[in-house]
Short mmCIF file of C-alpha atoms and ligand atoms in Angstrom, two decimals:
data_model
loop_
_atom_site.label_atom_id
_atom_site.label_comp_id
_atom_site.label_asym_id
_atom_site.label_seq_id
_atom_site.Cartn_x
_atom_site.Cartn_y
_atom_site.Cartn_z
CA UNK K 18 -20.86 5.93 19.49
CA UNK K 19 -18.11 5.57 21.96
CA UNK K 20 -15.04 3.22 22.12
CA UNK K 21 -14.82 0.82 24.80
CA UNK K 22 -12.17 -1.72 24.20
CA UNK K 23 -9.37 -1.64 21.70
CA UNK K 24 -7.67 -5.28 20.72
CA UNK K 25 -4.52 -5.78 19.76
CA UNK K 26 -3.81 -9.41 17.63
CA UNK K 27 -0.85 -10.74 15.99
CA UNK K 28 -0.50 -12.47 12.93
CA UNK K 29 2.15 -14.60 11.05
CA UNK K 30 1.59 -14.11 7.22
CA UNK K 31 3.85 -17.00 5.49
CA UNK K 32 4.72 -16.45 2.13
CA UNK K 33 3.61 -18.67 -0.73
CA UNK K 34 6.10 -17.29 -3.04
CA UNK K 35 9.31 -15.69 -3.44
CA UNK K 36 9.06 -11.52 -3.04
CA UNK K 37 13.13 -10.20 -3.32
CA UNK K 38 13.59 -6.36 -3.10
CA UNK K 39 16.77 -4.63 -3.36
CA UNK K 40 16.95 -4.11 0.41
CA UNK K 41 15.88 -7.55 1.44
CA UNK K 42 13.46 -10.66 0.63
CA UNK K 43 10.44 -10.38 2.28
CA UNK K 44 10.46 -12.85 5.15
CA UNK K 45 7.14 -14.03 6.76
CA UNK K 46 5.44 -10.77 7.99
CA UNK K 47 3.91 -10.39 11.17
CA UNK K 48 0.62 -8.12 10.60
CA UNK K 49 -0.96 -6.24 13.39
CA UNK K 50 -4.79 -6.00 13.36
CA UNK K 51 -6.83 -3.65 15.44
CA UNK K 52 -10.53 -4.32 16.89
CA UNK K 53 -12.19 -1.46 18.04
CA UNK K 54 -15.29 -2.19 19.98
CA UNK K 55 -17.70 0.30 20.89
CA UNK K 56 -21.05 0.83 23.13
CA UNK K 57 -23.04 0.21 19.76
CA UNK K 58 -23.46 -3.04 18.08
CA UNK K 59 -20.76 -1.84 15.42
CA UNK K 60 -17.22 -3.53 15.76
CA UNK K 61 -14.43 -1.76 13.68
CA UNK K 62 -11.10 -3.37 12.12
CA UNK K 63 -7.98 -1.79 11.15
CA UNK K 64 -4.44 -3.51 9.94
CA UNK K 65 -1.13 -2.67 9.40
CA UNK K 66 1.74 -4.96 8.26
CA UNK K 67 5.08 -3.66 7.46
CA UNK K 68 6.97 -6.42 5.18
CA UNK K 69 9.84 -6.38 7.74
CA UNK K 70 12.23 -3.98 9.63
CA UNK K 71 13.63 -3.39 5.93
CA UNK K 72 12.26 -1.28 3.92
CA UNK K 73 10.14 0.65 6.14
CA UNK K 74 11.04 2.77 8.91
CA UNK K 75 8.32 0.95 11.43
CA UNK K 76 8.21 -2.84 12.12
CA UNK K 77 5.78 -5.05 13.94
CA UNK K 78 7.52 -4.25 17.25
CA UNK K 79 7.51 -0.52 17.00
CA UNK K 80 4.25 -0.27 16.04
CA UNK K 81 2.76 -2.58 19.02
CA UNK K 82 4.91 0.10 21.39
CA UNK K 83 3.00 2.54 19.63
CA UNK K 84 -0.59 1.46 20.08
CA UNK K 85 0.25 1.00 24.19
CA UNK K 86 0.09 4.69 24.00
CA UNK K 87 -2.42 4.93 21.67
CA UNK K 88 -4.77 2.74 22.90
CA UNK K 89 -5.58 3.95 26.04
CA UNK K 90 -6.26 7.45 24.52
CA UNK K 91 -9.09 6.12 22.56
CA UNK K 92 -11.14 4.88 25.01
CA UNK K 93 -14.54 7.11 25.30
CA UNK K 94 -13.95 8.56 21.91
CA UNK K 95 -16.52 9.10 19.11
CA UNK K 96 -14.95 6.27 16.42
CA UNK K 97 -17.48 8.32 13.78
CA UNK K 98 -15.81 11.66 14.44
CA UNK K 99 -12.28 10.92 13.01
CA UNK K 100 -10.97 14.25 13.23
CA UNK K 101 -11.44 14.37 17.08
CA UNK K 102 -10.04 10.48 17.10
CA UNK K 103 -6.88 12.20 15.23
CA UNK K 104 -6.76 15.14 17.56
CA UNK K 105 -6.70 12.73 20.58
CA UNK K 106 -3.72 10.70 18.84
CA UNK K 107 -1.66 13.55 18.03
CA UNK K 108 -2.08 14.70 21.44
CA UNK K 109 -0.54 11.56 22.91
CA UNK K 110 2.46 10.98 20.69
CA UNK K 111 4.42 12.98 17.58
CA UNK K 112 5.53 9.79 15.85
CA UNK K 113 3.45 6.52 15.90
CA UNK K 114 2.02 6.84 11.98
CA UNK K 115 1.68 3.29 10.97
CA UNK K 116 -0.29 2.43 14.66
CA UNK K 117 -2.54 6.06 13.92
CA UNK K 118 -3.23 5.11 10.51
CA UNK K 119 -4.53 1.33 11.28
CA UNK K 120 -6.80 2.95 13.93
CA UNK K 121 -8.00 5.33 11.58
CA UNK K 122 -8.90 2.69 9.11
CA UNK K 123 -10.52 1.07 11.83
CA UNK K 124 -12.95 4.29 12.70
CA UNK K 125 -13.64 4.56 8.73
CA UNK K 126 -14.73 0.91 8.84
CA UNK K 127 -16.89 1.71 11.73
CA UNK K 128 -18.31 5.07 10.35
CA UNK K 129 -19.39 3.04 7.50
CA UNK K 130 -21.24 0.68 9.41
CA UNK K 131 -22.81 3.31 11.72
CA UNK K 132 -24.30 4.74 8.57
CA UNK K 133 -24.90 1.65 6.27
CA UNK K 134 -22.72 2.88 3.83
CA UNK K 135 -19.48 1.45 2.19
CA UNK K 136 -16.07 3.30 2.93
CA UNK K 137 -15.72 3.87 -1.13
CA UNK K 138 -19.09 5.68 -0.96
CA UNK K 139 -18.20 7.83 2.32
CA UNK K 140 -14.96 8.61 0.21
CA UNK K 141 -17.05 10.19 -2.62
CA UNK K 142 -18.10 6.91 -4.16
CA UNK K 143 -16.57 4.40 -6.94
CA UNK K 144 -15.34 5.45 -10.18
CA UNK K 145 -14.06 1.83 -10.64
CA UNK K 146 -15.10 -1.63 -9.64
CA UNK K 147 -13.44 -3.86 -9.95
CA UNK K 148 -10.14 -1.73 -9.14
CA UNK K 149 -7.00 -2.67 -11.41
CA UNK K 150 -3.81 -4.05 -9.66
CA UNK K 151 -0.21 -4.39 -10.60
CA UNK K 152 1.68 -7.61 -9.99
CA UNK K 153 5.34 -7.66 -8.64
CA UNK K 154 8.19 -9.39 -10.58
CA UNK K 155 10.88 -10.17 -7.92
CA UNK K 156 14.84 -9.98 -8.62
CA UNK K 157 15.73 -12.47 -10.77
CA UNK K 158 17.58 -13.40 -14.09
CA UNK K 159 16.48 -12.21 -17.19
CA UNK K 160 14.85 -15.06 -18.36
CA UNK K 161 12.82 -15.99 -15.28
CA UNK K 162 11.89 -12.07 -15.10
CA UNK K 163 10.58 -12.44 -18.70
CA UNK K 164 9.14 -15.42 -18.47
CA UNK K 165 6.93 -14.32 -15.33
CA UNK K 166 5.77 -11.33 -17.14
CA UNK K 167 4.70 -13.44 -19.97
CA UNK K 168 2.35 -15.81 -17.09
CA UNK K 169 0.96 -12.59 -15.57
CA UNK K 170 -0.09 -10.97 -18.50
CA UNK K 171 -1.96 -14.10 -19.53
CA UNK K 172 -3.76 -13.85 -16.41
CA UNK K 173 -4.78 -10.36 -17.26
CA UNK K 174 -2.48 -8.08 -15.33
CA UNK K 175 -2.19 -5.03 -16.98
CA UNK K 176 0.29 -3.33 -15.06
CA UNK K 177 3.67 -4.87 -13.81
CA UNK K 178 6.21 -3.96 -11.44
CA UNK K 179 9.87 -5.02 -11.98
CA UNK K 180 12.06 -4.98 -9.02
CA UNK K 181 15.27 -3.68 -8.88
CA UNK K 182 18.49 -2.57 -6.85
CA UNK K 183 21.02 -4.55 -4.58
CA UNK K 184 22.70 -6.32 -7.55
CA UNK K 185 25.24 -5.21 -10.66
CA UNK K 186 23.54 -2.49 -12.53
CA UNK K 187 24.28 -4.50 -15.87
CA UNK K 188 21.90 -7.28 -14.33
CA UNK K 189 18.92 -4.87 -13.56
CA UNK K 190 19.72 -3.35 -17.41
CA UNK K 191 19.23 -7.02 -18.44
CA UNK K 192 16.27 -7.49 -16.37
CA UNK K 193 14.82 -4.58 -17.42
CA UNK K 194 15.68 -4.88 -21.24
CA UNK K 195 14.16 -8.35 -21.28
CA UNK K 196 10.94 -7.59 -19.35
CA UNK K 197 10.22 -4.50 -21.39
CA UNK K 198 10.64 -6.74 -24.61
CA UNK K 199 7.68 -8.90 -23.88
CA UNK K 200 5.75 -6.07 -22.39
CA UNK K 201 2.27 -6.04 -24.39
CA UNK K 202 0.30 -3.04 -25.85
CA UNK K 203 -1.62 -1.58 -23.27
CA UNK K 204 0.32 -2.89 -20.30
CA UNK K 205 2.05 -0.48 -18.16
CA UNK K 206 5.80 -1.43 -16.56
CA UNK K 207 7.10 -0.07 -13.39
CA UNK K 208 10.77 -0.34 -12.63
CA UNK K 209 11.10 -0.19 -8.96
CA UNK K 210 14.76 -0.05 -7.01
CA UNK K 211 12.84 0.54 -3.46
CA UNK K 212 16.01 3.10 -3.05
CA UNK K 213 18.19 0.70 -4.24
CA UNK K 214 20.26 3.00 -6.48
CA UNK K 215 22.90 5.80 -6.41
CA UNK K 216 22.13 8.77 -8.10
CA UNK K 217 24.99 7.48 -10.54
CA UNK K 218 23.22 4.48 -10.83
CA UNK K 219 19.95 5.38 -11.41
CA UNK K 220 21.03 8.00 -14.40
CA UNK K 221 23.35 5.18 -16.06
CA UNK K 222 20.08 2.69 -15.43
CA UNK K 223 17.89 5.14 -17.11
CA UNK K 224 20.34 6.19 -19.85
CA UNK K 225 21.04 2.92 -20.91
CA UNK K 226 17.39 1.84 -20.98
CA UNK K 227 16.31 4.97 -23.21
CA UNK K 228 13.76 4.09 -25.54
CA UNK K 229 12.20 1.26 -23.39
CA UNK K 230 8.70 1.93 -22.47
CA UNK K 231 8.35 2.03 -18.53
CA UNK K 232 8.29 4.38 -15.37
CA UNK K 233 11.21 4.02 -12.60
CA UNK K 234 9.72 3.81 -9.31
CA UNK K 235 11.91 5.13 -5.88
CA UNK K 236 15.39 4.49 -7.70
CA UNK K 237 17.41 6.18 -4.93
CA UNK K 238 17.19 6.72 -0.97
CA UNK K 239 15.99 10.05 -0.51
CA UNK K 240 14.24 12.74 -1.83
CA UNK K 241 17.07 15.11 -2.40
CA UNK K 242 18.85 12.24 -4.40
CA UNK K 243 15.97 11.46 -6.48
CA UNK K 244 15.70 15.35 -7.51
CA UNK K 245 19.28 15.15 -8.43
CA UNK K 246 18.96 12.72 -10.55
CA UNK K 247 15.50 13.51 -12.38
CA UNK K 248 16.83 15.82 -14.67
CA UNK K 249 19.46 13.28 -16.17
CA UNK K 250 16.71 10.24 -16.59
CA UNK K 251 14.79 9.56 -19.62
CA UNK K 252 12.00 7.92 -18.08
CA UNK K 253 9.08 8.99 -15.83
CA UNK K 254 10.16 9.00 -12.17
CA UNK K 255 7.18 7.71 -9.40
CA UNK K 256 8.21 7.99 -5.88
CA UNK K 257 6.80 5.91 -3.25
CA UNK K 258 9.36 5.43 -0.01
CA UNK K 259 10.19 9.16 0.43
CA UNK K 260 6.85 10.45 -0.20
CA UNK K 261 6.12 10.46 3.31
CA UNK K 262 3.29 12.82 3.86
CA UNK K 263 0.99 15.22 1.99
CA UNK K 264 3.59 18.11 2.26
CA UNK K 265 6.60 16.04 0.46
CA UNK K 266 3.45 15.10 -2.29
CA UNK K 267 2.72 18.44 -2.69
CA UNK K 268 6.60 19.72 -3.26
CA UNK K 269 6.96 16.68 -5.76
CA UNK K 270 4.53 17.92 -7.75
CA UNK K 271 5.17 21.40 -7.65
CA UNK K 272 8.91 21.08 -8.33
CA UNK K 273 8.36 18.86 -11.42
CA UNK K 274 10.61 15.94 -9.43
CA UNK K 275 7.49 13.10 -9.48
CA UNK K 276 5.64 12.07 -12.19
CA UNK K 277 3.62 9.80 -9.71
CA UNK K 278 3.55 8.06 -7.06
CA UNK K 279 3.63 4.71 -5.37
CA UNK K 280 1.53 5.45 -2.14
CA UNK K 281 1.12 3.14 1.23
CA UNK K 282 -2.14 4.12 3.09
CA UNK K 283 -0.38 3.55 6.47
CA UNK K 284 2.36 5.58 5.82
CA UNK K 285 0.35 8.84 5.24
CA UNK K 286 -2.52 8.62 7.94
CA UNK K 287 -4.90 5.72 6.67
CA UNK K 288 -7.55 6.19 4.65
CA UNK K 289 -7.86 10.10 6.04
CA UNK K 290 -4.25 10.60 5.02
CA UNK K 291 -4.70 9.09 1.65
CA UNK K 292 -7.55 11.03 0.87
CA UNK K 293 -6.07 14.23 1.03
CA UNK K 294 -3.28 12.64 -1.39
CA UNK K 295 -5.80 11.38 -3.59
CA UNK K 296 -7.61 14.99 -4.00
CA UNK K 297 -3.99 16.56 -4.19
CA UNK K 298 -3.28 13.97 -6.92
CA UNK K 299 -6.51 14.60 -8.66
CA UNK K 300 -6.04 18.36 -8.58
CA UNK K 301 -2.59 18.25 -10.06
CA UNK K 302 -3.76 15.71 -12.83
CA UNK K 303 -0.84 13.17 -10.80
CA UNK K 304 -1.31 9.46 -11.02
CA UNK K 305 -0.74 7.46 -7.81
CA UNK K 306 -1.18 3.88 -6.62
CA UNK K 307 -3.39 2.91 -3.42
CA UNK K 308 -1.26 0.42 -1.55
CA UNK K 309 0.14 -1.17 1.70
CA UNK K 310 3.21 -2.73 2.64
CA UNK K 311 1.64 -5.67 3.14
CA UNK K 312 -1.23 -7.69 5.48
CA UNK K 313 -4.34 -9.31 4.77
CA UNK K 314 -7.82 -8.65 3.97
CA UNK K 315 -8.47 -5.61 6.14
CA UNK K 316 -5.67 -3.53 4.63
CA UNK K 317 -6.36 -5.04 1.34
CA UNK K 318 -9.66 -3.91 1.76
CA UNK K 319 -9.09 -0.25 2.44
CA UNK K 320 -6.57 0.08 -0.52
CA UNK K 321 -9.58 -1.21 -2.87
CA UNK K 322 -12.12 1.26 -1.26
CA UNK K 323 -10.43 4.08 -1.88
CA UNK K 324 -8.84 3.07 -4.97
CA UNK K 325 -11.81 2.87 -6.52
CA UNK K 326 -12.72 6.52 -5.97
CA UNK K 327 -9.92 7.62 -8.32
CA UNK K 328 -10.56 8.21 -11.96
CA UNK K 329 -9.16 5.23 -14.21
CA UNK K 330 -6.55 7.71 -16.11
CA UNK K 331 -5.33 8.81 -12.92
CA UNK K 332 -5.19 5.18 -11.05
CA UNK K 333 -2.10 3.48 -11.02
CA UNK K 334 -3.86 0.45 -9.68
CA UNK K 335 -4.33 -0.72 -6.02
CA UNK K 336 -2.27 -3.28 -4.76
CA UNK K 337 -2.71 -6.22 -2.51
CA UNK K 338 -0.74 -9.01 -1.31
CA UNK K 339 -2.86 -11.64 -1.58
CA UNK K 340 -1.38 -13.72 -4.27
CA UNK K 341 2.19 -13.73 -2.11
CA UNK K 342 0.43 -15.25 1.12
CA UNK K 343 -2.89 -16.68 -0.37
CA UNK K 344 -4.29 -16.45 3.24
CA UNK K 345 -8.11 -14.39 3.57
CA UNK K 346 -9.56 -13.71 6.96
CA UNK K 347 -13.09 -13.39 5.64
CA UNK K 348 -12.94 -16.37 2.90
CA UNK K 349 -16.22 -14.92 0.77
CA UNK K 350 -15.51 -11.36 0.80
CA UNK K 351 -11.83 -10.93 1.09
CA UNK K 352 -10.20 -9.03 -1.82
CA UNK K 353 -8.76 -11.32 -4.71
CA UNK K 354 -7.52 -10.77 -7.99
CA UNK K 355 -9.34 -11.84 -10.47
CA UNK K 356 -8.38 -10.97 -14.37
CA UNK K 357 -5.85 -8.48 -12.97
CA UNK K 358 -8.71 -6.89 -11.24
CA UNK K 359 -10.07 -6.66 -7.46
CA UNK K 360 -13.74 -6.09 -6.87
CA UNK K 361 -14.81 -4.01 -3.70
CA UNK K 362 -15.71 -6.02 -0.88
CA UNK K 363 -19.32 -6.62 -0.65
CA UNK K 364 -19.90 -8.09 2.53
CA UNK K 365 -21.60 -5.16 3.89
CA UNK K 366 -21.55 -1.60 5.00
CA UNK K 367 -17.85 -0.16 6.09
CA UNK K 368 -14.69 -2.32 4.47
CA UNK K 369 -17.12 -4.75 3.42
CA UNK K 370 -15.99 -7.67 5.10
CA UNK K 371 -17.16 -10.10 7.89
CA UNK K 372 -14.85 -11.23 10.30
CA UNK K 373 -15.49 -14.77 12.00
CA UNK K 374 -15.52 -15.01 15.59
CA UNK K 375 -11.92 -16.00 17.22
CA UNK K 376 -10.10 -15.99 13.74
CA UNK K 377 -7.07 -14.36 14.99
CA UNK K 378 -7.12 -15.96 18.31
CA UNK K 379 -6.13 -14.41 21.83
CA UNK K 380 -5.34 -10.63 21.70
CA UNK K 381 -1.74 -9.65 22.52
CA UNK K 382 -2.90 -6.35 24.46
CA UNK K 383 -6.17 -4.99 25.29
CA UNK K 384 -6.91 -1.41 26.06
CA UNK K 385 -9.97 -0.14 28.03
MG1 MG E 19 7.53 0.95 -4.62
#
């Protein structure tokens, strides 16, 4: 099989509900969709959608610029030999991990379609189906946050992520105290500052909340800042934004800085990069999630497929952004949350999605 054409599409994902983080509220993200056409009957789909220029280092414009370099190099490569595709991409440019990740996901979709296997089967086989997910409680008042926590638990959500940072530390302490007070037995709570705390604030927050049952996620900006805070925290520490590659994940585990991870597929090399991190987390009994920053059915399907291959005891779930935009490309098989769980898309081999013809409009770029 050879790649003959790579088409790039842009689609705005209007927000259906507020989503506030320490860095900025999420606006209406623009997702980038990659269609990989081959000389066979099979077509592969990839996607990447940063929530905006904050808090990720990449944004829609930078990803599309990277695709201008990467797209032409893919023509003539065999998408089922994913290592060779990566060699072509890394031989073209050093950066561009987001664009490369989206292409990687499209190649896994094609490998599945070519071999008549689901992506989750190619990654070792599902150990869970459906897969648990977690839901975000955006920055708000203690009453608003606790009320939403109650409603989400009523809907079956068993993992809650409370956003924090970017305001007075006393407000975050009050919100965390209110939410922790309504969290029910068997439900996990994470407090995610998205790098919004200084080292001093992270320590102040954790020590003020001593005795409240939650994990802290990415409190400070850098790995070094999180490491500096670690020994003074009274809560387990999860890394997200600064866990940017396999080497950092390995260092985080071996140094004892990280007790777990919130991982984004398109930050670490798509399904190929996430598979390596999954295996490292498995070998070291370290929990991780399988997420991405935003986007529609394609990236959500990728997260659910690989998320299903993690044992439940080590899974922090697979996050999908569907509740916040409520859009589907594939109305039948597009991943959705039911009772706090997301089923593996069942529309066929590969990612299990069936993309309606023309559903993304005209391509904004085409290579081949
Ligand atoms: Mg996070």
